[in-house]
Amino acid sequence: MHFLETPIEYLKGVGPMRAELLKKELHIFTFYDLLYHFPFRYTDRSVIHKVADLNANMPYIQLKGKIVRFEEKGQKRAKRLLAHFQDETGVTQLIWFKGIRWIKRSIKINTEYLVFGKPSAYQNKVNIVHPEMDFFEKQQSVSSSLQSVYHSTEKLSGKGLNSRGIRKLVKALLLQINDKIDETLSDSLLSKLKLPKREEALVNIHFPADTNKLERAQKRLKFEELFFLQFHLLKMKLTRTKKSKGFVLEKVDNHFDNYFKNHLKFELTNAQKKVLKEIRIDVKKGNQMNRLLQGDVGSGKTLVALLSMLMSVDNNFQSCMMVPTEILAQQHFKNISSELKELDIKVAILTGSSKMKERKKLHEKLENGEIDILIGTHALLEDKVVFKNLAFVVIDEQHRFGVAQRAKLWKKNITPPHILVMTATPIPRTLSMTLYGDLDVSIIDELPPGRKEIKTLWRSDSSRLKVNKFMHEQIALGRQIYIVYPLIQESEKLDYKDLMDGYKAISAEFPMPDFQVSVVHGQMKSEDKQYEMKRFVEGITNIMVATTVIEVGVDVPNASVMVIESAERFGLSQLHQLRGRVGRGAEQSYCILLSGQKISNEGRLRLETMSKTNDGFKIAEVDLKLRGPGDMMGTKQSGILNFKIADLLRDGKILEFARKEAIALLKDDENLEKADNINIAAAYMPYAKERMGWSRIS
Ligand code: ADP
Ligand code: MG
């Protein structure tokens, strides 16, 4: 057995009970796991503070002095132990709520200690709760002034494995590692990037000799982590493109050309042209395409999708487009049918509310190839939906679908169809390199010409009268308005009431017959939703009061005002999506964010960001900072973003060069056969094996 794979119970000081706890609480099973349980913080122990200088705003600090007296206060649960701690400048209190007996027994009065902890304030006094206590020894050979601090849990602390206990274990382990830690990077990479060896890095990450050594250790370990991930993603992509046969879509001389020359209503933007070229090259090659198309709201992704599907039709294959909501499916179906009405192409729609009888017919037509383009919701994924020869799949607003759902579409054929996933949620580059590292990425970075910047105003609830007046003016100009209410599952009933109250108030302010107001929400029957949507699209309704069902994709160019109620309750990407519903025509558009007075700091930052910029990528960066990668991408569970040390927010640069080196290595020695890469090969094998279960992420 390899040293690092040694079960943790074999480490001196661990024993069966602690081993169980380490496994349960921190997933530490082996020596490796313990070594890679990195400190989350370091404190400078070369500095000793004075009691007289303490204040509650200080970070973790160190004091030197004596406990002069213990005092127990409170009863039962409220019981606590106070220690009056004194140095030459004054007295402060150390407090324990737990382990009182043990502390009293093991800590000596009138003996010099180093006390380590975070000052806090209680009843106008500064104290330190649950400090770490170390004997102060004059000749204490402090091997390093930077002391590592580890995550622990209550249960572990109860068994002596608080941060200090864990540090002791790590130290015991590091004493045994002499030359037993295999290097995972090649000599040439190490010398080229001036990175320390793995063993040195592991020692310094836990017991840094100095700040410089610590930084080098961190850089090395971050690089290692990102490098192997990038290499893995890129290798999977390479293997896939080599192995997976795809439909060859060579011809574009029939419908594609015809539509392009005779039916296109406007000139494509350069970005749209560029992306179409990328797709065109991909689908001719004979390998399966897996492409992510990123483009801000309103950038014209639908048209790219349509033209791509025509490539498939021209080669006598079927294509389909999957969207997350019924409203969106209806809208795409209507638009695409009307775009193609002069071409001999069969377009059909399938959603959850398609009638049984229609469905049966549709299934038949799909199977015998009578339908060329199918548009639909999740209903497309059902096993009963069988295509004759599906060659091109578009997934719109891909972030709305789960991984498993998306993967299902691959399995509709023996030869996998080309896949184009589209998203309007801009993804910061660091994230997309990681999450979609094995996909090809196209970006539409340009809006169709003539669009005016949407003006975003943030107003408090009390400005409602002014907002109403503004809406009257806009309606008089012939524009249409959305008013959106939050509907969050946890407080659904209350939210629903808000929505209906709002609808009533708006109907009173904009009464019939001069005005038409509709309401659309998720609990309505599909037919009713469609009816209301249709009236809005046709310009019959002036105001649409709705929940976020209209968040994605809906396209009504004449709508120029988006009012968002309780805007502080929405996430940034949602707000950006909602705002993207306006600004689609030639008129000046507005987004009005209404909020209460009491808003959290985060809420404030979100609304400020929205007021400041229309740039989806900038908004995504802020969103990433606020929510963290896993939450933002809805991939908390998937494991891909669980880094031990790398941090996508901060380590963008390291990620860039890790990727660069991974690409270079893949080019030079794809199968890791060269002598120089022997370390990498040995490390990569188990790495890849562990990640075999990862399916494609798109
Ligand atoms: P999204 O990328 O958000 O899906 P859409 O595909 O819905 O955007 O397009 C937004 C609007 O822009 C639509 O009304 C569409 O007809 C229009 N559009 C798309 N491409 C162009 C273009 N090249 N020039 C002008 N308008 C365009
Ligand atoms: Mg769209």
mmCIF file of C-alpha atoms in Angstrom, residues 422-605:
data_model
loop_
_atom_site.group_PDB
_atom_site.id
_atom_site.type_symbol
_atom_site.label_atom_id
_atom_site.label_comp_id
_atom_site.label_asym_id
_atom_site.label_seq_id
_atom_site.Cartn_x
_atom_site.Cartn_y
_atom_site.Cartn_z
ATOM 1 C CA MET A 422 -27.553 28.218 -25.235
ATOM 2 C CA THR A 423 -27.423 30.369 -22.174
ATOM 3 C CA ALA A 424 -28.089 33.994 -21.457
ATOM 4 C CA THR A 425 -26.563 33.763 -18.039
ATOM 5 C CA PRO A 426 -23.109 35.027 -18.722
ATOM 6 C CA ILE A 427 -20.554 32.908 -16.980
ATOM 7 C CA PRO A 428 -17.321 34.428 -15.736
ATOM 8 C CA ARG A 429 -14.429 33.087 -17.715
ATOM 9 C CA THR A 430 -12.808 31.272 -14.809
ATOM 10 C CA LEU A 431 -16.005 29.385 -14.212
ATOM 11 C CA SER A 432 -16.735 28.486 -17.773
ATOM 12 C CA MET A 433 -13.193 27.194 -18.239
ATOM 13 C CA THR A 434 -13.781 24.874 -15.358
ATOM 14 C CA LEU A 435 -17.389 23.916 -15.724
ATOM 15 C CA TYR A 436 -17.405 23.777 -19.475
ATOM 16 C CA GLY A 437 -13.746 22.987 -19.928
ATOM 17 C CA ASP A 438 -14.675 20.044 -22.091
ATOM 18 C CA LEU A 439 -17.082 21.932 -24.320
ATOM 19 C CA ASP A 440 -16.456 24.281 -27.173
ATOM 20 C CA VAL A 441 -17.649 27.724 -26.328
ATOM 21 C CA SER A 442 -19.039 30.362 -28.667
ATOM 22 C CA ILE A 443 -19.841 33.835 -27.530
ATOM 23 C CA ILE A 444 -22.157 36.425 -29.040
ATOM 24 C CA ASP A 445 -20.649 39.584 -27.683
ATOM 25 C CA GLU A 446 -22.674 42.095 -29.618
ATOM 26 C CA LEU A 447 -26.303 43.165 -29.624
ATOM 27 C CA PRO A 448 -28.239 43.786 -32.831
ATOM 28 C CA PRO A 449 -27.792 47.374 -33.967
ATOM 29 C CA GLY A 450 -30.099 50.189 -32.927
ATOM 30 C CA ARG A 451 -30.746 48.989 -29.408
ATOM 31 C CA LYS A 452 -30.862 51.691 -26.806
ATOM 32 C CA GLU A 453 -29.334 51.128 -23.396
ATOM 33 C CA ILE A 454 -32.060 50.238 -20.898
ATOM 34 C CA LYS A 455 -32.379 52.875 -18.204
ATOM 35 C CA THR A 456 -32.525 51.280 -14.785
ATOM 36 C CA LEU A 457 -33.998 53.168 -11.836
ATOM 37 C CA TRP A 458 -34.064 52.005 -8.260
ATOM 38 C CA ARG A 459 -36.942 53.457 -6.257
ATOM 39 C CA SER A 460 -38.447 52.816 -2.871
ATOM 40 C CA ASP A 461 -41.984 51.563 -2.421
ATOM 41 C CA SER A 462 -43.060 55.041 -1.458
ATOM 42 C CA SER A 463 -42.495 56.319 -4.996
ATOM 43 C CA ARG A 464 -45.337 54.202 -6.274
ATOM 44 C CA LEU A 465 -47.449 57.207 -7.255
ATOM 45 C CA LYS A 466 -44.702 58.558 -9.435
ATOM 46 C CA VAL A 467 -44.171 55.147 -10.965
ATOM 47 C CA ASN A 468 -47.885 54.924 -11.780
ATOM 48 C CA LYS A 469 -47.747 58.311 -13.449
ATOM 49 C CA PHE A 470 -44.765 57.197 -15.483
ATOM 50 C CA MET A 471 -46.622 54.073 -16.581
ATOM 51 C CA HIS A 472 -49.558 56.190 -17.724
ATOM 52 C CA GLU A 473 -47.211 58.256 -19.867
ATOM 53 C CA GLN A 474 -45.602 55.207 -21.422
ATOM 54 C CA ILE A 475 -48.936 53.591 -22.212
ATOM 55 C CA ALA A 476 -50.049 56.846 -23.813
ATOM 56 C CA LEU A 477 -46.995 56.509 -26.046
ATOM 57 C CA GLY A 478 -48.238 53.080 -27.076
ATOM 58 C CA ARG A 479 -45.818 50.999 -25.048
ATOM 59 C CA GLN A 480 -46.501 47.906 -22.979
ATOM 60 C CA ILE A 481 -45.431 47.165 -19.448
ATOM 61 C CA TYR A 482 -44.443 44.179 -17.339
ATOM 62 C CA ILE A 483 -44.877 44.199 -13.587
ATOM 63 C CA VAL A 484 -43.168 41.272 -11.925
ATOM 64 C CA TYR A 485 -43.695 39.911 -8.422
ATOM 65 C CA PRO A 486 -41.440 37.470 -6.634
ATOM 66 C CA LEU A 487 -42.795 34.027 -6.080
ATOM 67 C CA ILE A 488 -40.547 32.062 -3.876
ATOM 68 C CA GLN A 489 -41.550 28.568 -2.974
ATOM 69 C CA GLU A 490 -41.099 28.902 0.768
ATOM 70 C CA SER A 491 -43.491 31.786 1.077
ATOM 71 C CA GLU A 492 -45.656 30.916 -1.847
ATOM 72 C CA LYS A 493 -48.989 31.746 -0.243
ATOM 73 C CA LEU A 494 -47.948 35.203 0.861
ATOM 74 C CA ASP A 495 -46.289 35.935 -2.440
ATOM 75 C CA TYR A 496 -49.361 34.827 -4.281
ATOM 76 C CA LYS A 497 -51.432 37.191 -2.215
ATOM 77 C CA ASP A 498 -49.010 40.031 -2.987
ATOM 78 C CA LEU A 499 -49.305 39.296 -6.652
ATOM 79 C CA MET A 500 -53.107 39.280 -6.634
ATOM 80 C CA ASP A 501 -53.259 42.411 -4.450
ATOM 81 C CA GLY A 502 -50.888 44.103 -6.862
ATOM 82 C CA TYR A 503 -53.010 43.018 -9.779
ATOM 83 C CA LYS A 504 -56.113 44.476 -8.129
ATOM 84 C CA ALA A 505 -54.392 47.751 -7.374
ATOM 85 C CA ILE A 506 -53.083 48.035 -10.908
ATOM 86 C CA SER A 507 -56.487 47.179 -12.381
ATOM 87 C CA ALA A 508 -57.983 49.963 -10.271
ATOM 88 C CA GLU A 509 -55.344 52.419 -11.381
ATOM 89 C CA PHE A 510 -55.669 51.370 -15.019
ATOM 90 C CA PRO A 511 -59.379 50.569 -15.347
ATOM 91 C CA MET A 512 -61.202 48.991 -18.238
ATOM 92 C CA PRO A 513 -62.251 49.774 -20.872
ATOM 93 C CA ASP A 514 -59.474 52.297 -21.424
ATOM 94 C CA PHE A 515 -56.832 49.869 -20.250
ATOM 95 C CA GLN A 516 -56.302 46.138 -20.374
ATOM 96 C CA VAL A 517 -54.358 44.408 -17.642
ATOM 97 C CA SER A 518 -53.559 40.693 -17.581
ATOM 98 C CA VAL A 519 -52.120 38.455 -14.961
ATOM 99 C CA VAL A 520 -50.007 35.354 -15.532
ATOM 100 C CA HIS A 521 -48.624 33.005 -12.926
ATOM 101 C CA GLY A 522 -47.481 29.445 -12.560
ATOM 102 C CA GLN A 523 -50.672 28.089 -11.021
ATOM 103 C CA MET A 524 -52.829 29.014 -13.986
ATOM 104 C CA LYS A 525 -53.919 26.466 -16.533
ATOM 105 C CA SER A 526 -51.706 26.313 -19.545
ATOM 106 C CA GLU A 527 -54.497 27.470 -21.888
ATOM 107 C CA ASP A 528 -55.213 30.502 -19.754
ATOM 108 C CA LYS A 529 -51.548 31.409 -19.605
ATOM 109 C CA GLN A 530 -51.279 31.145 -23.346
ATOM 110 C CA TYR A 531 -54.394 33.198 -23.845
ATOM 111 C CA GLU A 532 -53.055 36.008 -21.686
ATOM 112 C CA MET A 533 -49.612 35.805 -23.274
ATOM 113 C CA LYS A 534 -51.156 35.969 -26.700
ATOM 114 C CA ARG A 535 -53.127 39.073 -25.821
ATOM 115 C CA PHE A 536 -49.963 40.722 -24.601
ATOM 116 C CA VAL A 537 -47.915 39.729 -27.645
ATOM 117 C CA GLU A 538 -50.624 41.071 -29.906
ATOM 118 C CA GLY A 539 -50.609 44.370 -28.070
ATOM 119 C CA ILE A 540 -54.151 44.082 -26.735
ATOM 120 C CA THR A 541 -53.063 44.214 -23.097
ATOM 121 C CA ASN A 542 -51.178 47.232 -21.859
ATOM 122 C CA ILE A 543 -49.880 45.741 -18.668
ATOM 123 C CA MET A 544 -48.886 42.229 -17.803
ATOM 124 C CA VAL A 545 -48.720 41.471 -14.110
ATOM 125 C CA ALA A 546 -46.762 38.284 -13.631
ATOM 126 C CA THR A 547 -44.459 36.155 -11.603
ATOM 127 C CA THR A 548 -41.109 35.076 -12.905
ATOM 128 C CA VAL A 549 -42.721 32.719 -15.400
ATOM 129 C CA ILE A 550 -41.824 35.390 -17.903
ATOM 130 C CA GLU A 551 -38.240 35.504 -16.757
ATOM 131 C CA VAL A 552 -36.634 33.555 -19.514
ATOM 132 C CA GLY A 553 -36.741 34.123 -23.196
ATOM 133 C CA VAL A 554 -40.053 35.924 -23.720
ATOM 134 C CA ASP A 555 -39.728 38.333 -26.601
ATOM 135 C CA VAL A 556 -42.205 41.196 -27.026
ATOM 136 C CA PRO A 557 -40.370 44.092 -28.676
ATOM 137 C CA ASN A 558 -43.092 46.636 -27.932
ATOM 138 C CA ALA A 559 -42.804 46.122 -24.191
ATOM 139 C CA SER A 560 -40.531 48.857 -22.950
ATOM 140 C CA VAL A 561 -41.054 49.046 -19.195
ATOM 141 C CA MET A 562 -40.193 46.374 -16.650
ATOM 142 C CA VAL A 563 -41.282 47.097 -13.106
ATOM 143 C CA ILE A 564 -39.907 44.674 -10.546
ATOM 144 C CA GLU A 565 -41.658 44.561 -7.183
ATOM 145 C CA SER A 566 -39.661 43.636 -4.055
ATOM 146 C CA ALA A 567 -36.622 43.660 -6.268
ATOM 147 C CA GLU A 568 -34.340 43.076 -3.295
ATOM 148 C CA ARG A 569 -35.659 39.538 -3.096
ATOM 149 C CA PHE A 570 -34.446 38.523 -6.524
ATOM 150 C CA GLY A 571 -31.012 37.189 -7.358
ATOM 151 C CA LEU A 572 -28.781 39.109 -9.713
ATOM 152 C CA SER A 573 -29.008 36.804 -12.665
ATOM 153 C CA GLN A 574 -32.773 36.727 -12.326
ATOM 154 C CA LEU A 575 -32.934 40.513 -12.266
ATOM 155 C CA HIS A 576 -30.748 40.664 -15.325
ATOM 156 C CA GLN A 577 -32.941 38.132 -17.112
ATOM 157 C CA LEU A 578 -36.062 40.057 -16.223
ATOM 158 C CA ARG A 579 -34.610 43.326 -17.400
ATOM 159 C CA GLY A 580 -33.693 41.596 -20.632
ATOM 160 C CA ARG A 581 -37.408 41.287 -21.439
ATOM 161 C CA VAL A 582 -37.414 44.964 -22.404
ATOM 162 C CA GLY A 583 -35.061 46.904 -24.631
ATOM 163 C CA ARG A 584 -35.855 44.623 -27.544
ATOM 164 C CA GLY A 585 -37.381 47.208 -29.823
ATOM 165 C CA ALA A 586 -36.198 50.568 -31.071
ATOM 166 C CA GLU A 587 -37.765 52.566 -28.222
ATOM 167 C CA GLN A 588 -36.063 53.740 -25.062
ATOM 168 C CA SER A 589 -36.734 51.114 -22.404
ATOM 169 C CA TYR A 590 -36.835 51.296 -18.642
ATOM 170 C CA CYS A 591 -36.390 48.932 -15.761
ATOM 171 C CA ILE A 592 -37.755 50.121 -12.430
ATOM 172 C CA LEU A 593 -36.613 48.298 -9.342
ATOM 173 C CA LEU A 594 -38.954 48.809 -6.408
ATOM 174 C CA SER A 595 -37.744 47.879 -2.974
ATOM 175 C CA GLY A 596 -38.630 48.285 0.672
ATOM 176 C CA GLN A 597 -36.611 50.443 3.031
ATOM 177 C CA LYS A 598 -34.961 47.673 4.966
ATOM 178 C CA ILE A 599 -32.568 45.842 2.721
ATOM 179 C CA SER A 600 -29.632 43.627 3.540
ATOM 180 C CA ASN A 601 -26.208 44.756 2.387
ATOM 181 C CA GLU A 602 -26.203 42.067 -0.223
ATOM 182 C CA GLY A 603 -29.586 43.128 -1.523
ATOM 183 C CA ARG A 604 -28.334 46.674 -1.718
ATOM 184 C CA LEU A 605 -25.259 45.616 -3.664
#
